[in-house]
XYZ file of C-alpha atoms in Angstrom:
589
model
C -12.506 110.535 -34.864
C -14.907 108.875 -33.046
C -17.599 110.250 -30.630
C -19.467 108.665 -27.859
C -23.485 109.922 -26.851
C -23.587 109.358 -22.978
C -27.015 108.720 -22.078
C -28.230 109.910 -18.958
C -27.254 108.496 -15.555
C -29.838 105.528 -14.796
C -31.454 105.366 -18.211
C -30.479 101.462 -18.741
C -31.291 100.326 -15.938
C -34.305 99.091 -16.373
C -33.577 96.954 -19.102
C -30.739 95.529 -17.145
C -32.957 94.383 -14.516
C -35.060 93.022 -16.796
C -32.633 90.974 -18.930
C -32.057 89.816 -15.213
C -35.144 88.550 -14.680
C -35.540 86.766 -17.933
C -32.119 85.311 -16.740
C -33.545 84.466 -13.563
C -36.509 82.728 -14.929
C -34.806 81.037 -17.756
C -32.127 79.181 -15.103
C -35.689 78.481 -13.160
C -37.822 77.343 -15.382
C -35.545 73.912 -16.607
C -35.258 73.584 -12.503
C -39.006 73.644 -12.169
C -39.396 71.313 -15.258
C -37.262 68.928 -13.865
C -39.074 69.414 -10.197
C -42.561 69.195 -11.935
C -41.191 66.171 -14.467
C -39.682 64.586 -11.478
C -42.687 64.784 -9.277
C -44.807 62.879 -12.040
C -42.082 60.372 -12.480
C -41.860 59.778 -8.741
C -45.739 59.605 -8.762
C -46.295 57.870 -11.510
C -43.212 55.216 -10.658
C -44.569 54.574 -7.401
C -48.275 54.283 -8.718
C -46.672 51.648 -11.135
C -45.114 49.734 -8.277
C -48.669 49.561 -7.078
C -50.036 48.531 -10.007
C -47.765 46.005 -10.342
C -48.479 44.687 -6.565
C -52.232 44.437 -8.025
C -51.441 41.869 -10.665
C -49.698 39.791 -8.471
C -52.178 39.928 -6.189
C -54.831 39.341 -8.974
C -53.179 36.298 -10.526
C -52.721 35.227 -6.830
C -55.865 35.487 -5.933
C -57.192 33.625 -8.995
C -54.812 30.984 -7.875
C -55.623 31.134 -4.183
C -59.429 30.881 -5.018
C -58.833 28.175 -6.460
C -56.659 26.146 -4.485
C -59.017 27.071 -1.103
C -62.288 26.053 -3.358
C -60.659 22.752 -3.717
C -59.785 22.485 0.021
C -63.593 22.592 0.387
C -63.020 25.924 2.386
C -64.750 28.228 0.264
C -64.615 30.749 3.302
C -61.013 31.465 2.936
C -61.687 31.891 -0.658
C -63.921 35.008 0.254
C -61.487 36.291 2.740
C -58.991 36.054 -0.387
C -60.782 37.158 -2.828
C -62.074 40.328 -0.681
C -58.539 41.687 0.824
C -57.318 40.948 -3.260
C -60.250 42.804 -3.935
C -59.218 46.015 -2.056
C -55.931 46.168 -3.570
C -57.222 46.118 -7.073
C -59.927 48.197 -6.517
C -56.729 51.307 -5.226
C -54.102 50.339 -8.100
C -57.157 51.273 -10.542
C -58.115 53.970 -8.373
C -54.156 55.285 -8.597
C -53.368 54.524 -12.070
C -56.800 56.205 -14.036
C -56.268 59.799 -12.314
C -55.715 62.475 -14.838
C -51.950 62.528 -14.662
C -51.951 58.770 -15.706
C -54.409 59.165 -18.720
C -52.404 62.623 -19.887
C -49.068 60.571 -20.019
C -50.900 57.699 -21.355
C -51.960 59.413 -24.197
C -48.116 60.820 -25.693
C -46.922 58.249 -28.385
C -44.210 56.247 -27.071
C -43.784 58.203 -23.894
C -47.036 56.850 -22.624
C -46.787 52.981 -23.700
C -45.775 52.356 -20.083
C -48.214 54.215 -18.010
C -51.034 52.851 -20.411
C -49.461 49.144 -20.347
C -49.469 50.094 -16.432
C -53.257 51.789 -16.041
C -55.014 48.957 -18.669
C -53.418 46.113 -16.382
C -54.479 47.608 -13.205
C -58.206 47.936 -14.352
C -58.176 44.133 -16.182
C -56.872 42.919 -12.350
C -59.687 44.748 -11.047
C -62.267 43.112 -13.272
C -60.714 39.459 -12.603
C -60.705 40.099 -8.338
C -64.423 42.340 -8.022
C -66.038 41.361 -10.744
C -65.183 37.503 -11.525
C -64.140 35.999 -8.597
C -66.609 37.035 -6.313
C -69.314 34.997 -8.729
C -66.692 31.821 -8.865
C -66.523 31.519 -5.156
C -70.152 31.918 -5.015
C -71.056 29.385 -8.000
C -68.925 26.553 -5.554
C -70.990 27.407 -2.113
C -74.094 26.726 -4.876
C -72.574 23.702 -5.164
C -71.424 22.479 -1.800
C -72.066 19.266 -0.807
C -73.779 20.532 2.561
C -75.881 22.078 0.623
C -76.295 20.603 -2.799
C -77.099 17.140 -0.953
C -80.454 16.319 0.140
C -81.873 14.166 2.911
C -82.531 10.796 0.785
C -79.100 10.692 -0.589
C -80.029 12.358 -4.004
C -78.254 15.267 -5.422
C -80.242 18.723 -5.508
C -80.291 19.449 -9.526
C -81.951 22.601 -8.707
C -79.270 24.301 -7.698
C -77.021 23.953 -10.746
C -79.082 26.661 -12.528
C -78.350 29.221 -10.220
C -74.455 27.850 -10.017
C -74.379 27.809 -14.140
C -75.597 31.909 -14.186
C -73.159 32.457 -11.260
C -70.669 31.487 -13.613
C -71.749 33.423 -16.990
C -71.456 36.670 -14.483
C -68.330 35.370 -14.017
C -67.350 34.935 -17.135
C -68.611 38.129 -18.526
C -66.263 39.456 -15.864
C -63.422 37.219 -17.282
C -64.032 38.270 -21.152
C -64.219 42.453 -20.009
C -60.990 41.598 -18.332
C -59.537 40.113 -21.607
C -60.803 42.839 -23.772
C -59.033 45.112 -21.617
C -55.415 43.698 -21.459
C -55.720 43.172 -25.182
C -55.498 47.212 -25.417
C -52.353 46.744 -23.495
C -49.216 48.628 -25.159
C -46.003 45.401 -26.327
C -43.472 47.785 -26.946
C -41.774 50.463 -24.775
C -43.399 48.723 -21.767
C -40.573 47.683 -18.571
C -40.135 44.253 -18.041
C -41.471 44.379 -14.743
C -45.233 45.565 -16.588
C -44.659 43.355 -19.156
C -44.217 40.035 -16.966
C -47.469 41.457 -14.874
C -49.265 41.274 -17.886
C -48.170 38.412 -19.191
C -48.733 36.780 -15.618
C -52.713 37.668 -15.427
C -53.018 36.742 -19.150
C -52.363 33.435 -18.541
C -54.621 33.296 -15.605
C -57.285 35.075 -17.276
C -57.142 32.362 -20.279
C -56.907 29.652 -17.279
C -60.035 31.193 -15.828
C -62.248 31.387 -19.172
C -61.211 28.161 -20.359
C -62.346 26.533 -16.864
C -65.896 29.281 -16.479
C -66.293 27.628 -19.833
C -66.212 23.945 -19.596
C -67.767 24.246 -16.215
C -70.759 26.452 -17.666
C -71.358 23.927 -20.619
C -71.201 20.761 -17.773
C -73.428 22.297 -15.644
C -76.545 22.968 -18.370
C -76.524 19.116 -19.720
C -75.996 17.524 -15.673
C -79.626 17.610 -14.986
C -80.829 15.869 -18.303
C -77.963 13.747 -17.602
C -78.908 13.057 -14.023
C -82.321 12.232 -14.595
C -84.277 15.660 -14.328
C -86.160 15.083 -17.210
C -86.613 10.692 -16.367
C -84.441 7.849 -15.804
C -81.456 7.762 -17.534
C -79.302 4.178 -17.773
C -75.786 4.234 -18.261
C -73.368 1.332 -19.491
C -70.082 1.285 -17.015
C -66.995 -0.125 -18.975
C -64.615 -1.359 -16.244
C -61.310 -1.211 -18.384
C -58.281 -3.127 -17.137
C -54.738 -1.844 -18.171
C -53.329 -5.219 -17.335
C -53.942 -6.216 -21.377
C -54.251 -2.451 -22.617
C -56.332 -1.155 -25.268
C -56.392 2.449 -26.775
C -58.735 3.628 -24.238
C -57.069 2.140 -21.118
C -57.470 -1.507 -20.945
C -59.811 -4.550 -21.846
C -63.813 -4.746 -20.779
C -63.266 -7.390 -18.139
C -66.432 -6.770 -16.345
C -69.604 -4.149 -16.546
C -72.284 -2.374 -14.854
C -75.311 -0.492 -15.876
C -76.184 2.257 -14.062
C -79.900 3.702 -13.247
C -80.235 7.310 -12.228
C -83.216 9.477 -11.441
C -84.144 12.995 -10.757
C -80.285 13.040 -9.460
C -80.563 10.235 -7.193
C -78.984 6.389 -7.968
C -82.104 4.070 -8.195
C -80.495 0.756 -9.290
C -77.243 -0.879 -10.519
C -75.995 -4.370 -12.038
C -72.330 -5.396 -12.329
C -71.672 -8.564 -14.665
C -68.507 -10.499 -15.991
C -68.124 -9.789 -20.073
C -68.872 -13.709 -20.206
C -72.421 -12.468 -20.229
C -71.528 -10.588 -23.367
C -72.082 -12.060 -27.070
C -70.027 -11.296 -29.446
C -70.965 -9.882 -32.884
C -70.231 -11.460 -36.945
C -69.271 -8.278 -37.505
C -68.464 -4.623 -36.010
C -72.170 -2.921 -34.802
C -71.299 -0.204 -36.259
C -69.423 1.421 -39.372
C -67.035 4.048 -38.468
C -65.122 4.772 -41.660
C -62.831 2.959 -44.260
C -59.785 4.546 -42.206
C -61.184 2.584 -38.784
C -61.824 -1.012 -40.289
C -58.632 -0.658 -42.473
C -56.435 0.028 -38.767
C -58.653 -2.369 -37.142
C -60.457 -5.254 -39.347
C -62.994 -7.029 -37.896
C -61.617 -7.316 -33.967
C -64.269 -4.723 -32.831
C -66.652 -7.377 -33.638
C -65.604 -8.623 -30.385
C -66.622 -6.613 -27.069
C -63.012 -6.425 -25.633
C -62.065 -4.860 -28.530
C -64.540 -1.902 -29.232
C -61.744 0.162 -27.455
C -58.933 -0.618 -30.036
C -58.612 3.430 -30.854
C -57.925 5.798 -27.956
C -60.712 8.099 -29.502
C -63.420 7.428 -26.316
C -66.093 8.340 -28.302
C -65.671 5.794 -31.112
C -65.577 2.928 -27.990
C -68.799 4.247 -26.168
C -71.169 4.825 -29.683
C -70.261 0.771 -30.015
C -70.603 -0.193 -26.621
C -73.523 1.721 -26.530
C -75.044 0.302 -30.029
C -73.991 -3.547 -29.079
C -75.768 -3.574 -26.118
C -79.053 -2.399 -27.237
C -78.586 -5.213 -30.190
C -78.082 -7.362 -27.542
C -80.731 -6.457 -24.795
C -83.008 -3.992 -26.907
C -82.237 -0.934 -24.100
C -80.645 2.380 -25.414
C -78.648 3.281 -22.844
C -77.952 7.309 -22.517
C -74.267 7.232 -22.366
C -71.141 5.554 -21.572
C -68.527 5.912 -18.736
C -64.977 4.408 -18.824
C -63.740 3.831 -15.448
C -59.643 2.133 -14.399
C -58.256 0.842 -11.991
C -56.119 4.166 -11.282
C -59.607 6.085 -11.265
C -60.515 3.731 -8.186
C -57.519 5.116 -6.236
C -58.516 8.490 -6.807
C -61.499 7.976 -5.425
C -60.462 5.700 -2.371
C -58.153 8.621 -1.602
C -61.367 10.992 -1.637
C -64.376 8.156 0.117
C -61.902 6.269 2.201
C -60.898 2.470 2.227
C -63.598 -0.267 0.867
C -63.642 -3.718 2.429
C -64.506 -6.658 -0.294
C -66.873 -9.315 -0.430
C -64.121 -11.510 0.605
C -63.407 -8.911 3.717
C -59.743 -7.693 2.142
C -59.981 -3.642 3.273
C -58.655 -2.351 0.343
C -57.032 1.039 0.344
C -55.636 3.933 -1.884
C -51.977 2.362 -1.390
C -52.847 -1.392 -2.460
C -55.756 -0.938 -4.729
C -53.890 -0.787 -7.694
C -51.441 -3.900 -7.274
C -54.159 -6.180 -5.813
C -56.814 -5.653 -8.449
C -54.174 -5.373 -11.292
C -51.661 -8.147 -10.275
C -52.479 -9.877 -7.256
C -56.203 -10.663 -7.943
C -55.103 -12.321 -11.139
C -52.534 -14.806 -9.058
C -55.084 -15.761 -6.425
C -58.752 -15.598 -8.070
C -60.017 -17.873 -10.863
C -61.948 -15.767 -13.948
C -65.331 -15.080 -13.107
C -64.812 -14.315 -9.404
C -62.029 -11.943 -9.993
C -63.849 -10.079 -12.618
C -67.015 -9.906 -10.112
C -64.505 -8.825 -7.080
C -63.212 -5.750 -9.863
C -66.753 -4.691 -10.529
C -68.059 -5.005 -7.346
C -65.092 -2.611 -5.457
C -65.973 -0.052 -8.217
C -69.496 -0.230 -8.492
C -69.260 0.749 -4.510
C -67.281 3.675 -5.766
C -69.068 5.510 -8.238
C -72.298 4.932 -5.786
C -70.139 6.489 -3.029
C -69.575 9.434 -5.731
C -72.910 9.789 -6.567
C -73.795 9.990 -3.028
C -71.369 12.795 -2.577
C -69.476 11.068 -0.074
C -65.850 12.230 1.361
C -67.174 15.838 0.474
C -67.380 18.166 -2.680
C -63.316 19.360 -2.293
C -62.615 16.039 -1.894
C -64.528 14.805 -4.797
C -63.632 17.268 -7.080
C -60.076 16.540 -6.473
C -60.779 12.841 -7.479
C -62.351 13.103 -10.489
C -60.153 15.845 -11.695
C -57.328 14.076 -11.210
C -59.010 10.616 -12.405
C -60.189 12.670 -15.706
C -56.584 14.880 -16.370
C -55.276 11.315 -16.890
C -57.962 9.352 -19.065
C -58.530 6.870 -15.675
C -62.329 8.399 -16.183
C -64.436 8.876 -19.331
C -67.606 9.859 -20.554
C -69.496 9.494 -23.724
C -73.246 10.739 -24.058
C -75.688 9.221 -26.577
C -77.630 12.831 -26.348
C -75.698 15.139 -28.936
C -76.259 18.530 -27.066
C -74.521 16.856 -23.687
C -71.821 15.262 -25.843
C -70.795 18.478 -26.791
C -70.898 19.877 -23.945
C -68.368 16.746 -22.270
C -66.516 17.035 -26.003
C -64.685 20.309 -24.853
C -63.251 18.940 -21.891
C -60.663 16.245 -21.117
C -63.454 13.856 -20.058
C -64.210 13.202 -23.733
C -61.247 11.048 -24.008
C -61.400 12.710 -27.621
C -58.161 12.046 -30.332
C -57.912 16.162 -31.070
C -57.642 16.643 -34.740
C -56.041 19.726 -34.940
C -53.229 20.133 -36.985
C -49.464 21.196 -35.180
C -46.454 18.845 -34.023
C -48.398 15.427 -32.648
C -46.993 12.239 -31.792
C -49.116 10.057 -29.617
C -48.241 6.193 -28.706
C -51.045 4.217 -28.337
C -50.551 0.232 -27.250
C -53.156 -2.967 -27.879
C -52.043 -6.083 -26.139
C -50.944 -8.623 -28.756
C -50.186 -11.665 -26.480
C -52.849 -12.076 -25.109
C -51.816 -11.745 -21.453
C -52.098 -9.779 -18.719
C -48.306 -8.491 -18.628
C -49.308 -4.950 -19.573
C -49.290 -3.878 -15.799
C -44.941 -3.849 -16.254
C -44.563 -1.886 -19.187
C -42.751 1.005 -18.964
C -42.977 3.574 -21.369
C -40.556 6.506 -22.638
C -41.422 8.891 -26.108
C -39.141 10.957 -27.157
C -40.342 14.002 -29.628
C -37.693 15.785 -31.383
C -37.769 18.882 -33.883
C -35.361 19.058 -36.782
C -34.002 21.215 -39.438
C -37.096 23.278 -41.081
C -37.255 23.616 -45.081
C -37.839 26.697 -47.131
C -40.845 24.562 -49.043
C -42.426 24.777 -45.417
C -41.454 21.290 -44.284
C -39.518 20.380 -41.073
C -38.101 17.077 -40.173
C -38.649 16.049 -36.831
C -38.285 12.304 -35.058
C -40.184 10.139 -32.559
C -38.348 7.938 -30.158
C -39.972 5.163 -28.365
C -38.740 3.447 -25.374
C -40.523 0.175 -24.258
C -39.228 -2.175 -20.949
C -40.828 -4.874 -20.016
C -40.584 -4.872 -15.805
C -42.095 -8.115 -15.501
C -40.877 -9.981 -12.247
C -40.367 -13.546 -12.097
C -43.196 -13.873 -9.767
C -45.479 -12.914 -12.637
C -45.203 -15.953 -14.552
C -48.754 -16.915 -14.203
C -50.032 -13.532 -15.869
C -48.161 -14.908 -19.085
C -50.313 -15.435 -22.649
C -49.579 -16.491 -26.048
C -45.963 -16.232 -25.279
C -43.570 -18.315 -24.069
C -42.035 -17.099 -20.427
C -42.681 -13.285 -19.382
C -41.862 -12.257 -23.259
C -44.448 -9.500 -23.433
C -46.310 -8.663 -27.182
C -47.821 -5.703 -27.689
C -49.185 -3.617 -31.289
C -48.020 -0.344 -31.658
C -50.307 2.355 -32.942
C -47.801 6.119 -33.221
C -50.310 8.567 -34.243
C -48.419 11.495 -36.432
C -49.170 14.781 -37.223
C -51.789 15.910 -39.574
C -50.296 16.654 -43.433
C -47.082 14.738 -41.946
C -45.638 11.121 -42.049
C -42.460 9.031 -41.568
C -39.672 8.365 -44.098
C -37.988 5.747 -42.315
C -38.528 3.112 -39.559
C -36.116 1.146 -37.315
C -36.693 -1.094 -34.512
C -33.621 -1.510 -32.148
C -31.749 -0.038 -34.934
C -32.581 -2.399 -37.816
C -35.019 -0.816 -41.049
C -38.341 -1.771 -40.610
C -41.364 -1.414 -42.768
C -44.543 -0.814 -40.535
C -48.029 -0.582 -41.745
C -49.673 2.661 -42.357
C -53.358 3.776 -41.992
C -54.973 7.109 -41.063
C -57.198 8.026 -37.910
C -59.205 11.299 -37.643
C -56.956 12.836 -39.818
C -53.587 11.182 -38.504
C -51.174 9.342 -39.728
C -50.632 6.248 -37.948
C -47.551 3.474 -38.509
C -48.488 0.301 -36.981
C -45.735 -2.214 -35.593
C -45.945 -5.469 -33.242
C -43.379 -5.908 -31.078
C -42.412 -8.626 -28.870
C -40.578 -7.280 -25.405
C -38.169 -9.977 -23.338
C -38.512 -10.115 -19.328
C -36.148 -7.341 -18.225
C -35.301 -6.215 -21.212
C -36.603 -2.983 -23.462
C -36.788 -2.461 -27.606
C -36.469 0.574 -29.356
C -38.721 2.251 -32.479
C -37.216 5.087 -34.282
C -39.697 6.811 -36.700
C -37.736 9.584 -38.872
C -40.608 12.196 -40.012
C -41.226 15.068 -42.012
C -44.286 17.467 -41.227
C -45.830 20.928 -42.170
C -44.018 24.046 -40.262
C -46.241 25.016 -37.362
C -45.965 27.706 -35.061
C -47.929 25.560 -32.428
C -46.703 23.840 -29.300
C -45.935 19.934 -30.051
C -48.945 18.069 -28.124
C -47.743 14.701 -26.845
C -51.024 12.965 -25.463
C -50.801 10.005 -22.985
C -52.376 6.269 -23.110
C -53.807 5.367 -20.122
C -51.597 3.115 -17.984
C -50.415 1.520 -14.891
C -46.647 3.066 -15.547
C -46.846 6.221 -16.188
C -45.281 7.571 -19.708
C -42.053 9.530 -19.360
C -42.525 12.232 -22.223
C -39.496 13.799 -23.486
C -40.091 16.852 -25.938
C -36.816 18.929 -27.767
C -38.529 21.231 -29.868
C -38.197 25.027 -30.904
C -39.695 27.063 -33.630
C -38.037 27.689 -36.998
């Protein structure tokens, strides 16, 4: 038997209406969670987008600088660089609140949002902070202003243009050690691309701030701030090539003072004596790949290292004269477009207007048909002795100019060697060199000296083919190097022929190979050669004459084995009328 206690009428309410309300606020509280987490999201989603819209705009704007700099209109490049600047300036505004550095800081969760707020303050830095001081460094160095009345350039200013850069670059570097905090995992692919975007640019922009800083403290001393400095102008001509771009056919020396061009001579090479022996000793590993030919001035550019041609050129004319000249510049035919294209036409002595479509063929196949030696090589020097005064008169305008010579120097038409150590270094770090890098990684570099003593090099085309292959656990990898050579030569160009009977072209091969590496077999059009070996700043090099036919092209198969790198294959170019075609199949192991 059971009883019941009744409790009194109304006693549990209460408690009911509690256990209500705890009901009541335990349905709400996941609903305001999800409000309150969906709020941030939303927030913090569209603050993203924004951030995301500020490094585009910041690697844009890098790129637009540039581009409008070049264009001479550094005007636009302000306008760019300040409407960039205000969209920056808001994503890091946005993205560094206190929701965004709360989020930031839960593990995992907050690898976005940081990846996100990081990248929106390093695209800040890059638009306020460094551009500003590029765009300012090139109206330093505008030619309206940089130019004074008496032709000379104003060396003054590049001091002020040089710390307008290191601001710059200070900017840059902040920038850099701010995206290196960046979050790699958990991060969308949208952030991640940003990032990777303006860390490309950002490398782009140091590597440039850099060169130009280091050009711009040796240009005065170079320039004549400090006293006349003479110069030795090699006029190369890629109709009989050499490593550095083609034979000394004619030369100039060049005077300069306090920024301002106070004299210059152009000769023919006849004026040049030859030597008994090389002026200078560059190594067991240069006279074994070269002998005793740089004895002979037309052939103290056998390597493509620049350097190694301008140190003799340099040391066999003060033998010669008794002057010590305080550099060297390289200068092709394909340099003298560039510049046309920038100065406008020039009219020769014999009245011809020569222009950036026809300079090349007339002065590297047509003067050779219609002038005897000595005037044609005094026509050459004379077109591009007017050219490089035109350039150091800033003529055509600074955009203009700049375009030129970068273009002239990205191809090794233009090169630059300095007898003064502190400016050599300076012109080592940058393409101007014409510097063989000895770095180790995949290399394969074809490098061509006439053999036949024509002038049958303007028709050779040129194809290299750079392949990796299978990769070895003792931390080898095969890999092979295909070389393509045609001989274009039209009938009209028998009179250009040499040594050789017909248009049959000759030329040495010199296939530079990576450092530690070699090749285990050699074929030429499919037969097993054996070529001969020597080693050049570190490289390998296999050394093979080859004799091309009129219309016709030979093959040279090299079958290598090098060290595993995790570096990109570099594949530099010679110098030439044809350009190379450079074909490279390579992946990592």
């Amino acid at each position: 038997m059971t009883s019941e206690t009744e409790h009194p009428a109304g006693h549990d309410q209460p408690r009911r209406r509690r256990k209500g309300r705890w009901l009541a606020c335990g349905c709400a509280l996941p609903v305001l969670l999800v409000l309150v987490l969906g709020a941030i999201g939303g927030w913090m989603l569209f603050t993203a987008l924004s951030a995301k819209t500020a490094l585009s705009s910041a690697a844009s704007a890098l790129a637009g600088a540039q581009s409008a700099i070049l264009d001479g209109d550094v005007a636009s490049a302000q306008v760019a660089v300040q409407e960039a600047s205000q969209e920056t300036a808001k994503a890091h505004r946005q993205t560094s609140d206190i929701v965004w550095r709360a989020v930031s800081a839960v593990p995992w969760l907050g690898s976005s949002p940081k990846a996100v707020m990081l990248s929106a303050e390093a695209a800040d830095q890059v638009v306020s902070g460094a551009l500003p001081q590029f765009v300012g460094a090139a109206q330093t160095l505008d030619v309206t202003t940089i130019k004074a009345g008496d032709g000379s350039v104003d060396l003054a200013r590049f001091a002020p243009a040089a710390t307008q850069l290191a601001g710059a670059e200070q900017s840059m570097l902040a920038a850099r050690d701010t995206m290196a905090g960046v979050p790699t995992s958990g991060v969308p692919g949208f952030v991640s691309d940003g990032v990777g975007q303006l860390n490309d640019k950002i490398d782009e922009a140091l590597t440039a701030s850099g060169v130009a800083s280091k050009l711009l403290a040796v240009l005065p001393g170079m320039l004549g701030q400090s006293g006349t400095k003479s110069y030795f102008v090699a006029f190369q001509s890629p109709v009989e090539i050499r490593g550095t771009g083609g034979f000394l056919g004619t030369f100039g020396l060049m005077t300069v003072q306090d920024g301002k061009l106070v004299s210059k001579e152009v000769e023919s090479n006849t004026l040049l004596k030859n030597f008994p022996a090389p002026v200078l000793d560059l190594g067991p590993e240069y006279s074994q790949l070269y002998g005793q030919d740089p004895a002979e001035w037309v052939n103290m550019n056998l390597s493509p290292n620049f350097p190694f041609a301008g140190a003799q050129w340099a040391q066999a004319w003060k033998v010669q004269t008794g002057q010590q000249v305080a550099g060297v510049m390289g200068v092709d035919i394909t340099a003298l477009k560039y510049l046309i294209q920038a100065t406008g036409p020039v009219t020769a002595p014999d009245g011809k207007v020569l222009t950036a479509d026809n300079v090349i063929e007339y002065l590297g196949n047509d003067v050779y048909l219609e002038k005897e030696n000595t005037d044609r090589k005094n026509y050459q020097a004379d077109v591009a002795t007017e050219l490089i005064d035109r350039v150091l008169h800033l003529e055509g305008g600074t955009s203009a100019l700049i375009q030129a010579l970068t273009a002239s120097v990205s191809g090794g038409h233009l090169q630059l060697w300095s007898a003064d150590a502190a400016a050599q270094q300076a012109i080592a770090a940058t393409p101007l060199a014409g510097q063989t890098p000895s770095v180790a990684g995949p290399y394969a570099q074809l490098v061509l000296n006439n053999g036949g003593g024509n002038k049958l090099d303007y028709y050779v085309a040129r194809k290299v083919e750079y392949t990796g292959g299978q990769c070895s656990s003792n931390g080898t990898r095969k890999s092979s190097v295909k070389i393509t050579l045609t001989n274009t030569a039209p009938n009209e160009a028998i009179g250009l022929g040499g040594s050789k009977p017909g248009l049959v072209n000759r030329v040495i091969t010199y296939t530079h190979l990576p450092i530690g590496g070699g090749y285990t077999a050699a074929r030429l059009n499919g037969n097993p050669i054996q070529p001969s070996s020597g080693m050049e700043l570190q490289h390998p090099v296999a050394v093979m004459s080859v004799d091309i036919p009129q219309g016709a092209s030979v093959v040279l198969e090299y079958d290598l084995q090098e060290p595993v790198s995790d570096g990109a294959p570099v594949v530099p170019v010679q110098p030439m009328v044809i350009p190379q075609e450079t074909v490279v199949n390579w992946s990592g192991c």
